[in-house]
C-alpha positions as a printed NumPy array, in Angstrom:
array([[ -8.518,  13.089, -12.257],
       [-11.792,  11.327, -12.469],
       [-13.331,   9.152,  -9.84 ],
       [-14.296,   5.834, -11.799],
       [-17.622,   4.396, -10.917],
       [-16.944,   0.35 , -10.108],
       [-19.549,  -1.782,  -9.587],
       [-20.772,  -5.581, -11.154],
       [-17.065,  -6.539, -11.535],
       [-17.034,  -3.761, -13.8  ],
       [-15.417,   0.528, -14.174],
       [-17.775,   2.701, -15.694],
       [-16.233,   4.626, -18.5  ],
       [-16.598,   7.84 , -18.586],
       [-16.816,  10.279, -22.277],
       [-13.217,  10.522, -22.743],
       [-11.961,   7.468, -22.419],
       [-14.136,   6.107, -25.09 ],
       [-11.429,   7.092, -27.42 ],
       [ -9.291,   4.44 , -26.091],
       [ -9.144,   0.639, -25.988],
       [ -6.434,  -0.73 , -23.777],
       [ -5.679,   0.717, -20.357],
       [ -3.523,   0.282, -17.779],
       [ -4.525,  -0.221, -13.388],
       [ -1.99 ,   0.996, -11.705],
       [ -2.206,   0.854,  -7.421],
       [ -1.205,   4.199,  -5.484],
       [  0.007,   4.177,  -2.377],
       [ -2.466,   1.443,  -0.866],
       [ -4.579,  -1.551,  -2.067],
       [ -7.657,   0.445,  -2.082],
       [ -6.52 ,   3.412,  -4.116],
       [ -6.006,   2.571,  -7.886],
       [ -4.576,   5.072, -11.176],
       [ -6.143,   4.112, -14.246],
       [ -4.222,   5.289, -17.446],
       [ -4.541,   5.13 , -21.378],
       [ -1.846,   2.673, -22.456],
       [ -0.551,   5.519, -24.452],
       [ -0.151,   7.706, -21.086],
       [  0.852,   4.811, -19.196],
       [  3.558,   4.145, -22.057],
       [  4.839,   8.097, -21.819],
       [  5.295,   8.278, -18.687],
       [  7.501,   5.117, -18.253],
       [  9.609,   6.455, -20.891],
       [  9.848,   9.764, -18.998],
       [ 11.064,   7.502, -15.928],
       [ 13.464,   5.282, -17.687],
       [ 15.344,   8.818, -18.937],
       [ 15.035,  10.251, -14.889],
       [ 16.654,   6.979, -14.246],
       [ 19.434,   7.489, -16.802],
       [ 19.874,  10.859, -15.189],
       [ 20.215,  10.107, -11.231],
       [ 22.634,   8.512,  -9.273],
       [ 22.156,   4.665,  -8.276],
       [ 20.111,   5.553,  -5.171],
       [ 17.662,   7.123,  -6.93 ],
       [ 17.946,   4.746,  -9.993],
       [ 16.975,   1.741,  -7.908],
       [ 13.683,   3.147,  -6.193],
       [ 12.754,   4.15 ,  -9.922],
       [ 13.443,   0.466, -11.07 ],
       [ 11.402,  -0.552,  -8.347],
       [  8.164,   1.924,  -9.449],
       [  8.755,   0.513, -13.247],
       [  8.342,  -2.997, -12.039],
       [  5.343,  -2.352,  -9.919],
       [  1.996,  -4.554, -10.079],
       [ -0.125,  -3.035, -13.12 ],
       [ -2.762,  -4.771, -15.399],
       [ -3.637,  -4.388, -18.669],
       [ -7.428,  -3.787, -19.065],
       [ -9.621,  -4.188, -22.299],
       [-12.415,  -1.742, -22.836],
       [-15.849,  -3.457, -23.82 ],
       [-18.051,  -0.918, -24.858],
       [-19.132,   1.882, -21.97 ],
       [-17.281,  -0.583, -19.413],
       [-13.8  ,  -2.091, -18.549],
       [-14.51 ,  -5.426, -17.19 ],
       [-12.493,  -6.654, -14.098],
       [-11.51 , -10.543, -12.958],
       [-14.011, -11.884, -10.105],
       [-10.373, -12.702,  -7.898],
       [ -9.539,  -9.184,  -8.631],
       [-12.234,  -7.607,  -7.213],
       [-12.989,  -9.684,  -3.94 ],
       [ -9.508,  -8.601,  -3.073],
       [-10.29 ,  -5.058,  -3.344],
       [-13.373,  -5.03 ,  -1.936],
       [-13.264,  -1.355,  -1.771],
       [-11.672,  -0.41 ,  -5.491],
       [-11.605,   3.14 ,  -5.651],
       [-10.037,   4.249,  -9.034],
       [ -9.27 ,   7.499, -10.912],
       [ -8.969,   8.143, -14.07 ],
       [ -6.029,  10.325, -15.408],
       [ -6.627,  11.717, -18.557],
       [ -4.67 ,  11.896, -21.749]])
């Protein structure tokens, strides 16, 4: 994991995600932490839930629907930066995101 620099309505990228365009925000566990994926990552690992979910009983299945239909956003890389909405960050005053490489 990387801690993301955010700052100007704006994450800083860092070298290695360069080699990607789209990416997806995920929260953690409160509003101030934040996950920052690859689409491609993001994309794996959902498909790595829906086959848990095929796999465990219908306790289990619904908390993993729930995590699949959790609050993400799709971000757009624009050069060194990933620009964020002005609404989005006066809400999280205090972003603090990671980056988990591919």
């Amino acid at each position: 994991m990387v801690a993301l620099k955010c700052e100007n309505q704006q994450l800083y990228c860092c070298e290695a995600m360069l080699k990607h365009d789209v990416f997806v925000l995920t929260p953690d566990i409160d509003a101030k932490h934040w996950r920052l994926y690859s689409a491609a990552k993001y994309l794996a690992l959902q498909q790595k839930l829906l086959v848990a979910d095929a796999q465990l009983g219908a306790e289990n299945s619904a908390r993993l629907a729930h995590i699949m239909r959790g609050s993400c956003l799709e971000l757009q890389r624009q050069g060194n930066v990933i620009p964020l909405s002005d609404n989005f960050t006066e809400y999280h005053a205090e972003l603090q995101v990671v980056w988990l490489p591919d």
